[in-house]
Coordinates of C-alpha atoms in Angstrom, one line a residue:
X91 CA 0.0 0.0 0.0
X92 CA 3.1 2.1 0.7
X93 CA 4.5 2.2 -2.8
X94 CA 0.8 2.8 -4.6
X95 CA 0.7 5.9 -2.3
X96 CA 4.7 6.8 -3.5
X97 CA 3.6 5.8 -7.0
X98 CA 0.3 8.4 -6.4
X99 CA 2.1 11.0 -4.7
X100 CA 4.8 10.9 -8.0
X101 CA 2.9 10.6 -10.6
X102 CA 0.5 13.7 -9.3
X103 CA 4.1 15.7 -8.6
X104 CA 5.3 15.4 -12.3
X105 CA 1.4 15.9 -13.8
X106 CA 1.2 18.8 -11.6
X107 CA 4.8 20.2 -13.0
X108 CA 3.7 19.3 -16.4
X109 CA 0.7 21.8 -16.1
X110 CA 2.4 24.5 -14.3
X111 CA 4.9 24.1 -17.2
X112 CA 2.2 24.6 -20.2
X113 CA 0.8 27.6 -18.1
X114 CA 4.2 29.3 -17.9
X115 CA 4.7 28.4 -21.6
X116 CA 1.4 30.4 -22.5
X117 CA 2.2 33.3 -20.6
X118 CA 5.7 33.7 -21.8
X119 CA 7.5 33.5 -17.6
X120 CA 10.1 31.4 -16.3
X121 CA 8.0 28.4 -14.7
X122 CA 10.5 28.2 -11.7
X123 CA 8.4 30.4 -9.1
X124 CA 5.4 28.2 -10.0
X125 CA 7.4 25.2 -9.4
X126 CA 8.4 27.0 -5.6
X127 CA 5.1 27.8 -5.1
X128 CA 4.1 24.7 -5.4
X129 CA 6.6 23.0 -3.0
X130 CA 4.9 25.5 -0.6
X131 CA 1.8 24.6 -1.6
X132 CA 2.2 20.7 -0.9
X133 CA 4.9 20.6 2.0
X134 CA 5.3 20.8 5.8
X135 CA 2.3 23.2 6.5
X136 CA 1.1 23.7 3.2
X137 CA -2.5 23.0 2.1
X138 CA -1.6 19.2 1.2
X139 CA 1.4 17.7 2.8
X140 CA 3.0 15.3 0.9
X141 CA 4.9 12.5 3.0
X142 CA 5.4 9.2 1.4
X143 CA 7.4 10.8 -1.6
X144 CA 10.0 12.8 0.3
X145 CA 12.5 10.4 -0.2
X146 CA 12.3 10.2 -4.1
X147 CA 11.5 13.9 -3.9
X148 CA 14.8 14.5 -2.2
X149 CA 17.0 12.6 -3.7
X150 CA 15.8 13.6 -7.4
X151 CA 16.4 17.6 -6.3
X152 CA 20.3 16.6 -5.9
X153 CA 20.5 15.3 -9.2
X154 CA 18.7 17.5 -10.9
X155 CA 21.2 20.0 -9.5
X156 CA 23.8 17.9 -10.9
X157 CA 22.4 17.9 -14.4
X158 CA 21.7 21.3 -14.5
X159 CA 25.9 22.5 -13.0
X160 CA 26.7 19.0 -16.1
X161 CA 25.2 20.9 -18.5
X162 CA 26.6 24.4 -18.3
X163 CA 29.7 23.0 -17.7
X164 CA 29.3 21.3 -21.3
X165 CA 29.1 24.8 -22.7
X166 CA 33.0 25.3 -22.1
X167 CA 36.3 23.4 -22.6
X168 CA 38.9 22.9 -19.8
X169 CA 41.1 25.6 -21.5
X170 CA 38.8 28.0 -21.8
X171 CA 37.7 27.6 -18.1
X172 CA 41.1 28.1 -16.7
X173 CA 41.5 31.6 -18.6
X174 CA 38.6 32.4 -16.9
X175 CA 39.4 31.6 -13.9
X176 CA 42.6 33.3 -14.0
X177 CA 40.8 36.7 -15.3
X178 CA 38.1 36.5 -12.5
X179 CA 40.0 36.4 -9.2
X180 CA 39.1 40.1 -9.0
X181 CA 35.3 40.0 -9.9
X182 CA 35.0 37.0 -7.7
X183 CA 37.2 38.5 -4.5
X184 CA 34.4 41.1 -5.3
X185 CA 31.5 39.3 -5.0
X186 CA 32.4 37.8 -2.1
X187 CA 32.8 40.6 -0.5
X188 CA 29.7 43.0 -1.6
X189 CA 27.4 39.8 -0.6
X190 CA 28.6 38.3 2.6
X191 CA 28.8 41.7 3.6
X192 CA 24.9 42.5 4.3
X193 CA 24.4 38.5 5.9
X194 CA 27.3 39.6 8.7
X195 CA 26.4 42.5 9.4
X196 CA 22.6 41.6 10.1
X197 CA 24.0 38.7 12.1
X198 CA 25.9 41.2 14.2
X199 CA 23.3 43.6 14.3
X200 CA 20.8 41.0 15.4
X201 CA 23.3 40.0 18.3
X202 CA 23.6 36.9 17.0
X203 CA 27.3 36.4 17.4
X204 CA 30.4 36.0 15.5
X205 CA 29.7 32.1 14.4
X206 CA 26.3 33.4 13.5
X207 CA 27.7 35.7 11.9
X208 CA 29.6 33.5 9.5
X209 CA 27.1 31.2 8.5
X210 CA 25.0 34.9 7.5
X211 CA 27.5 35.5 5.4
X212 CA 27.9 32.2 3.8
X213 CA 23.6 32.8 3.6
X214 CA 23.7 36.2 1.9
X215 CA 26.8 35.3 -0.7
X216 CA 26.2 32.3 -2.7
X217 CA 24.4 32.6 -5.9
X218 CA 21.9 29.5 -6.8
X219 CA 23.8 27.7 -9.7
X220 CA 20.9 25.5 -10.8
X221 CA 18.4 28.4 -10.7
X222 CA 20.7 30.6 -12.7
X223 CA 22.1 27.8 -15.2
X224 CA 18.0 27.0 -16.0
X225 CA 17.1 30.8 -15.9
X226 CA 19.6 31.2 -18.6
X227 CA 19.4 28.6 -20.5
X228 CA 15.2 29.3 -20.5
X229 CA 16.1 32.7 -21.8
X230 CA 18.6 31.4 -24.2
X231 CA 21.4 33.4 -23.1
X232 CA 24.4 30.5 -22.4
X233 CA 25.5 32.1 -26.1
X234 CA 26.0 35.5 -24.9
X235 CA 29.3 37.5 -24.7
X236 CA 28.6 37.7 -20.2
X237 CA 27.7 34.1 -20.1
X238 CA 31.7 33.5 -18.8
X239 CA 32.2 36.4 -16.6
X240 CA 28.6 35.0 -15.0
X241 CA 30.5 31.0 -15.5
X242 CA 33.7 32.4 -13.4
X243 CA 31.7 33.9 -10.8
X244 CA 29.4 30.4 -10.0
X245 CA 32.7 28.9 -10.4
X246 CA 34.4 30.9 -8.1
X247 CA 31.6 30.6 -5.7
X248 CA 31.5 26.8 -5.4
X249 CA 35.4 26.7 -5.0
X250 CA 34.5 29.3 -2.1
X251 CA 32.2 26.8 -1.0
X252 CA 34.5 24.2 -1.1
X253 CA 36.6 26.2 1.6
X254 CA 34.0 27.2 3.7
X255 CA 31.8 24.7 4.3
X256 CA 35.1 22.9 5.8
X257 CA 35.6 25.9 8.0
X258 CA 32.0 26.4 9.0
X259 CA 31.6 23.0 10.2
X260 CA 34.4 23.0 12.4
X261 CA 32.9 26.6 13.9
X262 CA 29.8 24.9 14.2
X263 CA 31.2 22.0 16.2
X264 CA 33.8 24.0 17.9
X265 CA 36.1 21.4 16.5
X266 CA 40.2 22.8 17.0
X267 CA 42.0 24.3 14.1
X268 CA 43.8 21.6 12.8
X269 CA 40.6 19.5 12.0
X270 CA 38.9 22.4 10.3
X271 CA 42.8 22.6 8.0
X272 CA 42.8 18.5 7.6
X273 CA 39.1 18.8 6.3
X274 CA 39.9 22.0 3.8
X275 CA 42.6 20.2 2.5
X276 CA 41.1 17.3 1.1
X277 CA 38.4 19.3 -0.4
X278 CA 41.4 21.3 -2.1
X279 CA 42.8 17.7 -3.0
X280 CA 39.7 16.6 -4.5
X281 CA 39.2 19.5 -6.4
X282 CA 43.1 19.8 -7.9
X283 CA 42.3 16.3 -9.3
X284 CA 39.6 16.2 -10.8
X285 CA 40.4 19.6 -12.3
X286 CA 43.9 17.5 -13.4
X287 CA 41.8 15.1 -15.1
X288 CA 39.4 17.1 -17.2
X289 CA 42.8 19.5 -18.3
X290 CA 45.2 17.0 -19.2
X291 CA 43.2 13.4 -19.5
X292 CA 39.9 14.7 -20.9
X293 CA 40.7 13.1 -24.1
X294 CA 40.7 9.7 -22.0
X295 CA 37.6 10.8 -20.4
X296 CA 35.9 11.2 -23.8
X297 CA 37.3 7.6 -25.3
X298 CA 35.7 5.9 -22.5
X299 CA 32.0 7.5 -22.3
X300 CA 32.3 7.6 -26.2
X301 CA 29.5 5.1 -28.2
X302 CA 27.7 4.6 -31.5
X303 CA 24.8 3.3 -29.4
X304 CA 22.8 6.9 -28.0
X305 CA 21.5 4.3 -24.9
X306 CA 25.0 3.2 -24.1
X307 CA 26.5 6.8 -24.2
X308 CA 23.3 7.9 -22.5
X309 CA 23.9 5.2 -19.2
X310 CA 27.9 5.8 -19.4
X311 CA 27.7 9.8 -19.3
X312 CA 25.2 9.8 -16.5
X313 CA 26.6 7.1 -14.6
X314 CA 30.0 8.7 -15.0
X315 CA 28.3 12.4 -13.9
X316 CA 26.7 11.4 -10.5
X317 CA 29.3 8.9 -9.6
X318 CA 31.9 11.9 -9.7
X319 CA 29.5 13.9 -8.0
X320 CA 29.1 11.7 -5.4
X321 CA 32.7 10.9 -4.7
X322 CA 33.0 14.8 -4.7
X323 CA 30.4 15.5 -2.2
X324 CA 31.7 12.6 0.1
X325 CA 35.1 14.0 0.2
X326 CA 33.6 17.6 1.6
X327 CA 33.8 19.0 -2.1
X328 CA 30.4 19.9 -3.6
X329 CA 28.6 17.6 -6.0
X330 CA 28.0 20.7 -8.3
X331 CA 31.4 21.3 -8.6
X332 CA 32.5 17.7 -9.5
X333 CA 30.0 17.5 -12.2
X334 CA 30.7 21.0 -13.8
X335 CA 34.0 19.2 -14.3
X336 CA 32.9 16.3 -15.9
X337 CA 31.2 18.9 -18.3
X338 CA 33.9 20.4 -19.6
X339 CA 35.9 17.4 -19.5
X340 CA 34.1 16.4 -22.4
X341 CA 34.1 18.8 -25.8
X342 CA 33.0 18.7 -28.9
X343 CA 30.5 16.1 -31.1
X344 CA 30.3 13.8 -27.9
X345 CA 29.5 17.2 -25.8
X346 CA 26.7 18.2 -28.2
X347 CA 25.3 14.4 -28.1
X348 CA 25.7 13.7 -24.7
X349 CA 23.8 17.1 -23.7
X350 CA 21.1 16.3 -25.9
X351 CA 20.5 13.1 -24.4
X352 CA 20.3 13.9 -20.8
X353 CA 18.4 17.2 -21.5
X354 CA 15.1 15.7 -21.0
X355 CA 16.4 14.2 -17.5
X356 CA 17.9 17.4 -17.0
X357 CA 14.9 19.2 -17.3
X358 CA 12.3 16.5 -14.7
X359 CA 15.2 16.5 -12.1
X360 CA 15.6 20.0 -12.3
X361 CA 11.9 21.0 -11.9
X362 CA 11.7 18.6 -8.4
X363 CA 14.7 20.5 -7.1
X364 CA 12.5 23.6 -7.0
X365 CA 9.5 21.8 -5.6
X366 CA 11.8 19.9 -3.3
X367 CA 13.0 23.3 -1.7
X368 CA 9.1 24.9 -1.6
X369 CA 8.1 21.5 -0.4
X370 CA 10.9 21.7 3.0
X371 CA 9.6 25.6 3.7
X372 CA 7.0 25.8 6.4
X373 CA 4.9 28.8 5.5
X374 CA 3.7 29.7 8.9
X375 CA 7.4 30.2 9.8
X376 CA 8.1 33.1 7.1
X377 CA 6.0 36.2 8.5
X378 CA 7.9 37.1 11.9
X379 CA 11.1 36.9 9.6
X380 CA 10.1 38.3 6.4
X381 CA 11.0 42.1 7.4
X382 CA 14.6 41.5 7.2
X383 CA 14.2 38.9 4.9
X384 CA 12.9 41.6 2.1
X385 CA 16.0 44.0 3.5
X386 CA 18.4 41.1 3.0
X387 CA 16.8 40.7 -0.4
X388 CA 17.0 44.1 -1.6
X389 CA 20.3 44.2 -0.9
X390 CA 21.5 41.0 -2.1
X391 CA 19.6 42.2 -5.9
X392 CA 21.7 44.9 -5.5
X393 CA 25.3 43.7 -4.1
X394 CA 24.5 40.5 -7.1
X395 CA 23.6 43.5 -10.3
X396 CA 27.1 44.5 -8.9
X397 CA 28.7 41.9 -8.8
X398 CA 27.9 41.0 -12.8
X399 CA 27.9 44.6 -14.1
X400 CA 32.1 44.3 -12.3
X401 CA 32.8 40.8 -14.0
X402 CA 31.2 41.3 -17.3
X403 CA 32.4 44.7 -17.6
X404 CA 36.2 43.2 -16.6
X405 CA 35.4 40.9 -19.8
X406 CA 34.5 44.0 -22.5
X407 CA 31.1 43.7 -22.5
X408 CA 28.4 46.1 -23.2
X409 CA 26.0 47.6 -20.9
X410 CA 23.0 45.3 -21.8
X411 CA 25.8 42.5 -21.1
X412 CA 26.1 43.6 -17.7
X413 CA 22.8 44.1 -16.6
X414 CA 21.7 40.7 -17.8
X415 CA 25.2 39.5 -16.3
X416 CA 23.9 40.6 -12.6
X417 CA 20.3 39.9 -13.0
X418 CA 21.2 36.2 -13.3
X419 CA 23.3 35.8 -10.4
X420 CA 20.2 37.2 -8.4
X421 CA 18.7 33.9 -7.6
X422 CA 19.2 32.3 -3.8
X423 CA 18.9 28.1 -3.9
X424 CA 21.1 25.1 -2.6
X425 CA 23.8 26.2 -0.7
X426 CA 22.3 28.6 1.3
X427 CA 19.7 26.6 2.7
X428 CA 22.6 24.0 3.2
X429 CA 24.5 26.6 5.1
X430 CA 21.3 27.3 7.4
X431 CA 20.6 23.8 7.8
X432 CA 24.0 23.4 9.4
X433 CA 23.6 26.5 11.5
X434 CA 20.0 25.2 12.6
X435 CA 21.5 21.7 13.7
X436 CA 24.0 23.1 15.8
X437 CA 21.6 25.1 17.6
X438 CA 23.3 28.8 17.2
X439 CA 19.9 30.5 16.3
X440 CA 16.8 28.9 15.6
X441 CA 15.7 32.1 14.0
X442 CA 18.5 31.5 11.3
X443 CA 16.6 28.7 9.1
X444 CA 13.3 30.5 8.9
X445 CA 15.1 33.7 7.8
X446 CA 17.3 32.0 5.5
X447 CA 14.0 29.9 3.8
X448 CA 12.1 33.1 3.2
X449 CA 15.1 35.2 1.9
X450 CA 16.1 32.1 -0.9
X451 CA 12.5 32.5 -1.9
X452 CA 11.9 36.0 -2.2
X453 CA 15.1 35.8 -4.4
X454 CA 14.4 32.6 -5.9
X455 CA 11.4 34.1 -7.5
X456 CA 12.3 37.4 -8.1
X457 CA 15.4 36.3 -9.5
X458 CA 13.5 34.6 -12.9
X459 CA 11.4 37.8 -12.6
X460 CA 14.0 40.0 -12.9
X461 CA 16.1 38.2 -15.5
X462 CA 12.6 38.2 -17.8
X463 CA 12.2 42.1 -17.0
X464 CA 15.8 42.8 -17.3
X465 CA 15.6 42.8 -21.6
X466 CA 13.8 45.5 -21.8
X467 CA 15.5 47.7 -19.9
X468 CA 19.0 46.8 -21.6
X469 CA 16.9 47.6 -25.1
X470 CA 15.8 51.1 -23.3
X471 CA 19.3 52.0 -22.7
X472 CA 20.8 50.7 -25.8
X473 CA 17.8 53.2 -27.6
X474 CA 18.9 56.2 -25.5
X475 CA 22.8 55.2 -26.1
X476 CA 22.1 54.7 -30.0
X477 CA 19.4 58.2 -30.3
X478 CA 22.6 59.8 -29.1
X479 CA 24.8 58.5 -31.3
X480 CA 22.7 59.3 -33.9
X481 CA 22.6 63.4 -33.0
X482 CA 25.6 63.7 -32.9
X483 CA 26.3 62.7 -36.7
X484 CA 26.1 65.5 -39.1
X485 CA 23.8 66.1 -41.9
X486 CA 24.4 64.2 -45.0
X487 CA 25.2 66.9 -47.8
X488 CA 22.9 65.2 -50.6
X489 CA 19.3 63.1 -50.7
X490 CA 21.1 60.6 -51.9
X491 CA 23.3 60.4 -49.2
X492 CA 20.9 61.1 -46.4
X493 CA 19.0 58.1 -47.8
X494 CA 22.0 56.2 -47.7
X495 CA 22.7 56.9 -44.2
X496 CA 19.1 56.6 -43.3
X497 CA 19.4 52.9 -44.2
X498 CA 23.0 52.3 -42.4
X499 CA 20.5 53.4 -39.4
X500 CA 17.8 51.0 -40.1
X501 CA 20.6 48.0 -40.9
X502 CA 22.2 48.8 -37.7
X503 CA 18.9 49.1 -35.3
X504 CA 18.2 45.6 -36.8
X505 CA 21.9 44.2 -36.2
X506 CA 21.5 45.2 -32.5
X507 CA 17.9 44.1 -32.3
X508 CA 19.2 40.3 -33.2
X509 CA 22.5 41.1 -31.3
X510 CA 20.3 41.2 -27.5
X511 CA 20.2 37.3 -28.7
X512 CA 23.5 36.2 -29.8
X513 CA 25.4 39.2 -28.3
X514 CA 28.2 39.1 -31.1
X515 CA 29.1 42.7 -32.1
X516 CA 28.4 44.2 -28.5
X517 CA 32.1 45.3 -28.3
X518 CA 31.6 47.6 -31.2
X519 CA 29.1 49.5 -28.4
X520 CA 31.9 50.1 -26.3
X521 CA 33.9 52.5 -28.5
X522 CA 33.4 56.3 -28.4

C-alpha cells in the first residue's frame, strides 16, 4: 500500500509540474516560481502535505542540481575555463565581498554572534547555480558575450564553497584548528584532481564515455556524472562542482550528443529540485522573519547587479551585457539553505533557518522575474545610447546620401535588435 501511495504521490508531482509548465509556456514566464510555489503549496504546513514521496522527492532535487551545473559546464572546454578563472579572481574577490557583507552584518546587528555571523555571510553570498544555469538557458542566453564572466563567478563561488563549508563545520562544532585545516585540504585535493583530469586526461575521459549506441552513451555519461559527484560530495567538495567538471571534460561532437540526451532528464530533475526546496519551507514560519528577509533581499539584488555589471564589464562587455550579467546571479537556492541547515543543527539561532528559507524564496522568485524584466530595460538604454549616437552625426550633404545613411541606421537598429540574442558585435558599443 506504501508504494501505490509513492507511485500516487509521484505521478500527481510530475502531472502537476507538467501543467504548471504549459501555463508558464502560455504566458511567456520562467516556470520556476510556480514550481516553488508549489513545493509551498504541498509541503510541511502547506495546504496538502505530501509524506510518502520525500524520499524520491529529495534525492531527485540533488540530481537535478547535478544535471543542470553537467550541463553548463558542457558549454565550455577545460582551456577555456582556466583563462577564466585566471581573469576572475578580482570579480569574484568582489563578490564575495559585496554579498557576505549584508548577511554579517545583520547577524551582528541581530546580536547573534560571530559564528552566526559566518554562516550569514555564507547565507547572503552564494548565488543559486541550478536556478541561474536554467534561468539562462530558459532565456537562451548560455550564447551571450557575459555568459563566462557569469560561469567564473558560480565557479568561483562553489570553489569558495569548497573552503567554507570545511571551516564552517568546524565553527559549528567548535572542532580545534587543525581538524577544520585537515578537512579544507582534502576538499582542495579533491578538487586539484579532478580539475587535473578534465585539463590534461579529458581526451581519456571522452574515449571511454564515447559510443555509437545513443542508450549506451546515454547510461555511461550519467553514470559517470553522479558517480563523480558523489565521490565529490563525500570527500567535503560539492557535487555541483565535481559535475561542472565532468562537463567540460568532455568537448566537442560527444559534448553536443551527450547534452542532448540527458536534457530531458535534465529538465524532470531540475523541476523537483524547485519543488523539493518549496516543499521543505513551512509557510507559517516566514511572517515574523520576512521584514529583514525583504531587507536582505533588496540588498542582495543589489550587491549581485554589482557583482555582474564588475565581471562582465572586466570581460568587454556592453551595458546590456552587464545588466543581464547581474540579473542572473540574483537567484538564492542550494547552498544557502545548506548553510542554514547546518547552523539550525548546531543550535546557534533557531531564527536563522526560517530567515534564510524566506530570503532564498523572495530571491528565488524574483530572480526569474528580474532576468525576464531585465531585456527590456537593456533595449531602453541601448535606444537612448544609439538616439545619441545618432545626434551627434552630421547632416548628409545630398538626398542621396541622407537616404543612404538613413538605411545604415535601419541595418544597424536591426543588427542590434538580433544582437540582444546572440550578443556578437556588443564590443563595437563600447567604443566612443
Amino acid at each position: 500500500m506504501h508504494g501505490a501511495i509513492q507511485l500516487i504521490e509521484i505521478g500527481a508531482i510530475i502531472l502537476a509540474l507538467g501543467l504548471l509548465g504549459a501555463v508558464a509556456t502560455r504566458f511567456s514566464i520562467s516556470a520556476i516560481p510556480l514550481y516553488l510555489i508549489a513545493g509551498l503549496a504541498f509541503g510541511s504546513g502547506g495546504v496538502l502535505p505530501l509524506g510518502a514521496s520525500e524520499e524520491f522527492v529529495a534525492l531527485g532535487a540533488e540530481v537535478g542540481v547535478i544535471l543542470l551545473l553537467f550541463t553548463l559546464g558542457l558549454e565550455y572546454t577545460a582551456g577555456e575555463l582556466v583563462g577564466t578563472l585566471r581573469t576572475s579572481a578580482p570579480s569574484g574577490l568582489a563578490d564575495l565581498v559585496l554579498n557576505a557583507a549584508p548577511g554579517v552584518l545583520a547577524a551582528f546587528l541581530l546580536g547573534w554572534g560571530p559564528v552566526a555571523a559566518v554562516a550569514m555571510g555564507g547565507i547572503t553570498y552564494v548565488t543559486s547555480s541550478g536556478i541561474t544555469a536554467k534561468v539562462m538557458g530558459d532565456l537562451g542566453w548560455l550564447g551571450n558575450r557575459e555568459t563566462p564572466a557569469v560561469l567564473s563567478i558560480l565557479v568561483f563561488e562553489d570553489l569558495a564553497m569548497a573552503a567554507y563549508l570545511p571551516i564552517l563545520t568546524a565553527l559549528l562544532a567548535g572542532a580545534s584548528l587543525a581538524a577544520g585545516a585537515t578537512t579544507l585540504g582534502i576538499a582542495a585535493a579533491t578538487i586539484t584532481v579532478i580539475l587535473f583530469i578534465a585539463l590534461r586526461h579529458g581526451n581519456l575521459v571522452e574515449r571511454f564515455v564515447a559510443s555509437p549506441s545513443d542508450e549506451v552513451l546515454l547510461l555511461k555519461v550519467l553514470g559517470l556524472v553522479v558517480l563523480v559527484a558523489g565521490l565529490a560530495q563525500q570527500l567535503q567538495v560539492s557535487a555541483a562542482v565535481g559535475a561542472f567538471l565532468v562537463g567540460i571534460a568532455l568537448s566537442g561532437p560527444l559534448a553536443h550528443t551527450a547534452g542532448e540526451l540527458l536534457a530531458p532528464l535534465r529538465d524532470l530533475f531540475a523541476a523537483v529540485f524547485f519543488v523539493f526546496f518549496g516543499l521543505h519551507t513551512d509557510p507559517a514560519a516566514l511572517p515574523p522573519v520576512l521584514g529583514v528577509a525583504a531587507l536582505l533581499a533588496v540588498a542582495g539584488i543589489v550587491t549581485k547587479l554589482s557583482s555582474g555589471w564588475l565581471a562582465a564589464r572586466s570581460g568587454g562587455v556592453s551595458t546590456p551585457g552587464r545588466l543581464r550579467a547581474g540579473a542572473a546571479l540574483v537567484p538564492r537556492g542550494e547552498f544557502n539553505i545548506v548553510i542554514a541547515g547546518l547552523a539550525v543543527a548546531a543550535g546557534i539561532n533557531p531564527q536563522i533557518g526560517p530567515l534564510a528559507a524566506a530570503y532564498v524564496l523572495i530571491l528565488a522568485v524574483a530572480g526569474p522575474l528580474l532576468a525576464r524584466g531585465i531585456e527590456p530595460l537593456a533595449l531602453a538604454l541601448r535606444g537612448r545610447k544609439t538616439g545619441r549616437r545618432q545626434a551627434a552625426v552630421p547632416p548628409a550633404p545630398d538626398t542621396a546620401a541622407a537616404g543612404r545613411l538613413d538605411q545604415d541606421d535601419i541595418h544597424g537598429h536591426d543588427t542590434h535588435g538580433d544582437d540582444v540574442q546572440g550578443d556578437e558585435l556588443r564590443a563595437a558599443e563600447e567604443a566612443p
